[in-house]
Coordinates of C-alpha atoms in Angstrom, one line a residue:
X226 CA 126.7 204.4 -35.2
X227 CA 128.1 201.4 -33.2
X228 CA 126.3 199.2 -31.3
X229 CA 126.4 200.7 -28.0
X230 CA 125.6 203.8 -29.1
X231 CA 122.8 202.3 -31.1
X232 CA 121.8 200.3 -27.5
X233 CA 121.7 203.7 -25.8
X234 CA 119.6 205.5 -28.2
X235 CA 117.2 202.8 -27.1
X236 CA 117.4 203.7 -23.4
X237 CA 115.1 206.4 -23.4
X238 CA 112.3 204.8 -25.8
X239 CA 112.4 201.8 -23.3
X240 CA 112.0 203.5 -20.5
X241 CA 109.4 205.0 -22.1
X242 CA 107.2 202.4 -23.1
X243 CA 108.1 201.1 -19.8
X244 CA 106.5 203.9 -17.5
X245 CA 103.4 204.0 -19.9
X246 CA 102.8 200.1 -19.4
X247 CA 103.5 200.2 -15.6
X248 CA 100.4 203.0 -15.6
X249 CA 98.6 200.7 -17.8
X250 CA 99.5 197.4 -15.9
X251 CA 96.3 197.5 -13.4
X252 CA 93.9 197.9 -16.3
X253 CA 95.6 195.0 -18.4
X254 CA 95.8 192.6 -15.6
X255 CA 92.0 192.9 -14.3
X256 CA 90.0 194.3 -17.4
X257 CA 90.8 193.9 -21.0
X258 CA 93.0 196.6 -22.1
X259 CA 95.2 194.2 -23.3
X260 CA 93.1 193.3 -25.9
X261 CA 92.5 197.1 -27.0
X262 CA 96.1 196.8 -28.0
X263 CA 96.3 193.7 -29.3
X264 CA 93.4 194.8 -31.9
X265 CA 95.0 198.3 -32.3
X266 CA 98.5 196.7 -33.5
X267 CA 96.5 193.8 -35.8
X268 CA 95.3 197.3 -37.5
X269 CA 98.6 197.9 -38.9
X270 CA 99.8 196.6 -42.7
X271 CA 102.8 196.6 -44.4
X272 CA 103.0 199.0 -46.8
X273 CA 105.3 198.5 -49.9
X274 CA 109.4 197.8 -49.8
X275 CA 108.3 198.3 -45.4
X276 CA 110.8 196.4 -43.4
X277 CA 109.4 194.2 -41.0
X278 CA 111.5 196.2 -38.6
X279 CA 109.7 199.2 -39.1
X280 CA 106.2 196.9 -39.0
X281 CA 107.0 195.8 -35.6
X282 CA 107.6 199.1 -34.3
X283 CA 104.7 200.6 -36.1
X284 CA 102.8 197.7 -34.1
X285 CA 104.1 198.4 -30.6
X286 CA 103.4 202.3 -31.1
X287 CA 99.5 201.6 -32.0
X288 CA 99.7 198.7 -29.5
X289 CA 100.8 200.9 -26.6
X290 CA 98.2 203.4 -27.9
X291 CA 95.4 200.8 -28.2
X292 CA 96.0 200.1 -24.4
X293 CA 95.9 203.9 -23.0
X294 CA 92.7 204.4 -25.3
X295 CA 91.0 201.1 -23.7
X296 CA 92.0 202.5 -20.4
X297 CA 90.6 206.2 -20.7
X298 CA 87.5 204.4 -22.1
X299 CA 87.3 202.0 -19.0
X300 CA 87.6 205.1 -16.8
X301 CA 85.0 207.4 -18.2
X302 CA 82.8 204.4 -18.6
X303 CA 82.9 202.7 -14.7
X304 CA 84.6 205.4 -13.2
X305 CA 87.9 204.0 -12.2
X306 CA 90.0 201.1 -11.8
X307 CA 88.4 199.2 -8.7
X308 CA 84.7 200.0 -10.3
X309 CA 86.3 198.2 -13.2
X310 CA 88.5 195.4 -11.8
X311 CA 84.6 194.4 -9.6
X312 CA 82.7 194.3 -13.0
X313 CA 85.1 191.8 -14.6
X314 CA 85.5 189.7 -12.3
X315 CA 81.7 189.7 -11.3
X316 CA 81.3 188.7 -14.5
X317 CA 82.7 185.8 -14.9
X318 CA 80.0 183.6 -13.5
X319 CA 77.4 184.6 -15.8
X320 CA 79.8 184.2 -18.8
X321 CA 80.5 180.8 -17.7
X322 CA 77.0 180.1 -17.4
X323 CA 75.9 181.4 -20.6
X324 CA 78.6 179.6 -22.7
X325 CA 78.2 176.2 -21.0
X326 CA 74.0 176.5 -21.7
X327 CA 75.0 177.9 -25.4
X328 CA 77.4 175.2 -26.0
X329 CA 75.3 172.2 -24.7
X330 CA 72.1 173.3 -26.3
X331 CA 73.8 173.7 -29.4
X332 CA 75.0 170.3 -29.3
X333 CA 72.2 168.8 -28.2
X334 CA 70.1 170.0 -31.9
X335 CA 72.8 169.1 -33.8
X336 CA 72.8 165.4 -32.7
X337 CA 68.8 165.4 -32.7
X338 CA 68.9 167.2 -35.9
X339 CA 71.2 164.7 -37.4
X340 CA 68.7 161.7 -36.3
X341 CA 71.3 160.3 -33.0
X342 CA 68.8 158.8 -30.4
X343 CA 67.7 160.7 -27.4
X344 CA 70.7 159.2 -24.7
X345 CA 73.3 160.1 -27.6
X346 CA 72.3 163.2 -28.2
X347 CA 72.6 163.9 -24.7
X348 CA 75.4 163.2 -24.2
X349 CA 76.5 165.2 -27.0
X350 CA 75.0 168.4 -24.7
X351 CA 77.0 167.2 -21.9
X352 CA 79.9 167.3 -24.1
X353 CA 78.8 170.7 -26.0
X354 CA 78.4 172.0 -22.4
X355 CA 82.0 171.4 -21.1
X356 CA 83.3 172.4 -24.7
X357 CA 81.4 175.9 -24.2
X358 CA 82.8 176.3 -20.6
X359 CA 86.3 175.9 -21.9
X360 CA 85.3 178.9 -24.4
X361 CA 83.9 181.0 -21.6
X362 CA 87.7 180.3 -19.9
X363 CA 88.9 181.4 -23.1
X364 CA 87.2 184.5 -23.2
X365 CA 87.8 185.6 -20.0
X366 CA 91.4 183.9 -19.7
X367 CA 93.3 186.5 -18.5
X368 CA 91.3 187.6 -15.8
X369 CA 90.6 184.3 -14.5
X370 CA 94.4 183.2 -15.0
X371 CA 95.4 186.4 -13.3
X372 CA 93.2 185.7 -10.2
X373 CA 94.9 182.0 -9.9
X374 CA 98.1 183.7 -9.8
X375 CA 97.1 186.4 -7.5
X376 CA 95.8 183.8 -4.9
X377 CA 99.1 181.6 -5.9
X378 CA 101.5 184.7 -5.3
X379 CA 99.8 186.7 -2.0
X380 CA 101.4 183.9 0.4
X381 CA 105.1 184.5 -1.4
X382 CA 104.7 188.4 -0.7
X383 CA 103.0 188.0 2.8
X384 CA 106.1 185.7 3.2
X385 CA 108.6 187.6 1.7
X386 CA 107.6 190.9 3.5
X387 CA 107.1 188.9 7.2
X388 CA 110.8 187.6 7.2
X389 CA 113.0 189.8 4.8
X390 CA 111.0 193.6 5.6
X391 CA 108.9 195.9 3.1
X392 CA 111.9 196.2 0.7
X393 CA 111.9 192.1 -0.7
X394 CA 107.8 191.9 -0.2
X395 CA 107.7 195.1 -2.7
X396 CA 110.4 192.9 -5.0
X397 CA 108.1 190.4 -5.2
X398 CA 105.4 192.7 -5.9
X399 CA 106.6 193.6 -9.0
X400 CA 107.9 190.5 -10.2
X401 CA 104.2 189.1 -9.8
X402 CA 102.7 192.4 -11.5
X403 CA 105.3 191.5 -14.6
X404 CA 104.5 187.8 -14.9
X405 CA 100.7 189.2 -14.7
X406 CA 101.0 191.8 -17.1
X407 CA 103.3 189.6 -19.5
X408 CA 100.7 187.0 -19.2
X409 CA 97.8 189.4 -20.3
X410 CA 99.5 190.5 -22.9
X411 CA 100.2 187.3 -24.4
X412 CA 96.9 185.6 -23.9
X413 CA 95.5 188.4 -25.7
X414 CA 97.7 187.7 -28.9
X415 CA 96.8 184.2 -28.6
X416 CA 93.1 184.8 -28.4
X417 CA 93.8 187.0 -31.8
X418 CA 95.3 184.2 -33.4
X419 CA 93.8 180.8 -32.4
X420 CA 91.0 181.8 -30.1
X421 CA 90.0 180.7 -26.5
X422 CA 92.2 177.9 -26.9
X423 CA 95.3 180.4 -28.2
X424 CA 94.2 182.7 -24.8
X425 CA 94.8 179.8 -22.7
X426 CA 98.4 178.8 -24.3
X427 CA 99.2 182.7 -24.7
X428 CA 98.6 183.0 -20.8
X429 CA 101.0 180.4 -19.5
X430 CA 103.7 180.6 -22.5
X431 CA 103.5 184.6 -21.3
X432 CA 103.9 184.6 -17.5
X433 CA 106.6 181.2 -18.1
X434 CA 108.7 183.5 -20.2
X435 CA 108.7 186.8 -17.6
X436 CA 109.6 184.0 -14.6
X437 CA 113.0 183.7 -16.7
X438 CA 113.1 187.2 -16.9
X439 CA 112.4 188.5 -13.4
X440 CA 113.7 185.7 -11.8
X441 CA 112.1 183.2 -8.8
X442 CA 109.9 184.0 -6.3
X443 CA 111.0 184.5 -2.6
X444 CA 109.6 181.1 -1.8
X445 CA 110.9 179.0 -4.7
X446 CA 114.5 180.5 -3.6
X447 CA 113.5 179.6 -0.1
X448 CA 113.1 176.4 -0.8
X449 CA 115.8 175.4 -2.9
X450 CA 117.8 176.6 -0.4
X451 CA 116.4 174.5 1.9
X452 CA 116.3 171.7 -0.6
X453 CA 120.2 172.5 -0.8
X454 CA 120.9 172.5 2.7
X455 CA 119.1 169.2 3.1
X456 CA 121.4 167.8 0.8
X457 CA 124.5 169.4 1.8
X458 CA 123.6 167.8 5.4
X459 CA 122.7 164.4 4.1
X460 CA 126.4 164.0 2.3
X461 CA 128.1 165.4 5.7
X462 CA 126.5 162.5 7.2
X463 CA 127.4 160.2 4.9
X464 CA 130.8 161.3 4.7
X465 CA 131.0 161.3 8.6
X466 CA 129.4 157.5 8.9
X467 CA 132.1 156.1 5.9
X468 CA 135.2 157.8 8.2
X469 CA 133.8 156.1 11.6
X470 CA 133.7 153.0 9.6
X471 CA 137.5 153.2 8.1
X472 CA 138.2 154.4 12.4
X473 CA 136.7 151.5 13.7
X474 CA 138.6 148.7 11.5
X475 CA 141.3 147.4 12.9
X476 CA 145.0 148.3 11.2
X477 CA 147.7 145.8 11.4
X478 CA 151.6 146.8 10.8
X479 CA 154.2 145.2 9.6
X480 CA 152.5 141.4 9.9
X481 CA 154.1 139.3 8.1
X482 CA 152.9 135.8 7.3
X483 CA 154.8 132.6 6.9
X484 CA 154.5 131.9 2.9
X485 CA 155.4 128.2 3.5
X486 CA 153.0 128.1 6.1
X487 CA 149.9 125.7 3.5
X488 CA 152.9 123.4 2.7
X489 CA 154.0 122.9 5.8
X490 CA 150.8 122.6 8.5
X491 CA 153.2 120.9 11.4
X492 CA 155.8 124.1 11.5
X493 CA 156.3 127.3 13.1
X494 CA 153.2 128.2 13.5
X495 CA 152.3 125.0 16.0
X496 CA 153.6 126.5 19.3
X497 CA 154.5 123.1 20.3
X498 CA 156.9 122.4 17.6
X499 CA 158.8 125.8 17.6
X500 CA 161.6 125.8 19.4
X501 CA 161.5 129.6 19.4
X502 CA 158.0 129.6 21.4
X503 CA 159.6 130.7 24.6
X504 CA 162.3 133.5 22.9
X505 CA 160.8 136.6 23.6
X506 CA 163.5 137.9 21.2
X507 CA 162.5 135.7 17.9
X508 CA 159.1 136.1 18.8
X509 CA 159.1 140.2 18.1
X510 CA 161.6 139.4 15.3
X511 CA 160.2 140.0 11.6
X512 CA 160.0 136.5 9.5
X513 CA 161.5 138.8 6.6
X514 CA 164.7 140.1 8.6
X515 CA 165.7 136.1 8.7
X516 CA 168.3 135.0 6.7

């Protein structure tokens, strides 16, 4: 089979996986069904003389599957999406709270239990504290990251749909539900592999690589339009102030000075001792057309 042909076969299974991600997209962007497929796909293992080929598709197909499962079990468990989206993002707070007090008061019997004095092991809980809020970020990286970047992107679409019409605000729509969904989905996998830390790196590495993919926002086009224009107008006037300067200089033809005149400081040039002051003729004569 040639290449194309092999391209096209793909066609259908993209679209696919496509359709049943789009569906997905509102659970994986505020709850965690990303992570239901992230730990579905770490179920699979190579099995002997396996291609890693076939591995990675083996992985998307339970990964997929892990995400549809975590959604049907968000469903029957809070009874739809908006039930859902409230409870985790309500709890973020007390997750915060809880992992800073964890954190700090597990720092703080570590330094008394290793003998530090009373002001150094305090501020070993200040530091425990602010390492265990970091963690609670961690855990709850995607949804927090995907709120930031809601707030961020809600002035591009109002934008977007106020001066281009419904048609560009829904563009931008979906390029901000890919860049959130892509972000998920990535700060999932990092969170499987290197922890909190991973979820945080996962989640920018994820929605930087779909902002190549889909393209700018409205507003960053807007402005680098502007930015363009700007420039554009700048080197006009620039241009325009270096020609008025070259129009304003004065041009002198065919002048022709006296190449004798440093030797000799008493000739021609003193009207006094030309006897050609008063010819009107040798005056408008050229010194070159002189024998």
């Amino acid at each position: 089979m040639s290449v194309v042909g092999k391209i096209i076969g793909y066609v259908p299974k993209i679209f696919n996986y496509g359709t049943r991600l789009v569906k997905a997209s509102p659970y994986i962007i505020f709850h965690d069904a990303a992570k239901g497929g992230v730990d579905a796909a770490r179920t699979v293992t190579r099995a002997a003389n396996q291609s890693w080929r076939s591995v990675f598709k083996d992985m998307l197909k339970n990964g997929m599957s892990g995400i549809e499962k975590s959604v049907a079990a968000t469903k029957a468990a809070e009874g739809g999406f908006l039930k859902a989206a409230w409870k985790s993002i309500s709890e973020i707070p007390s997750i915060l709270r809880v992992s800073s007090k964890w954190g700090a008061a597990r720092a703080f019997a570590a330094a008394k239990a290793a003998g530090k004095t009373a002001m150094a092991a305090r501020l070993a809980g200040v530091l425990g504290g602010a390492k265990g809020f970091f963690k609670g970020i961690g855990k709850k990286m995607p949804l927090i990251g995907n709120i930031l970047l809601v707030a961020f992107e809600l002035p591009n679409i109002f934008k977007a749909t106020k001066e281009q019409g419904i048609i560009q605000g829904g563009k931008e729509v979906v390029k901000a539900g890919a860049r959130l969904t892509a972000a998920s989905i990535a700060s999932a996998v990092g969170t499987a592999i290197a922890g909190p830390i991973g979820g945080i790196v996962g989640f920018i590495a994820g929605d930087w690589l779909a902002s190549k993919v889909v393209g700018k926002s409205y507003s960053e086009q807007k402005a680098e339009k502007e930015q363009q224009a700007a420039e554009d107008m700048a080197r006009l006037q620039e241009l325009t102030q270096q020609q008025g300067m070259v129009a304003q200089t004065p041009v002198h033809h065919n002048v022709v000075t006296n190449p004798f005149q440093p030797l000799y400081p008493y000739g021609y040039n003193n009207p006094s001792l030309n006897p050609y002051s008063n010819d009107i003729m040798m005056q408008s004569m050229r010194f070159d057309m002189m024998a």
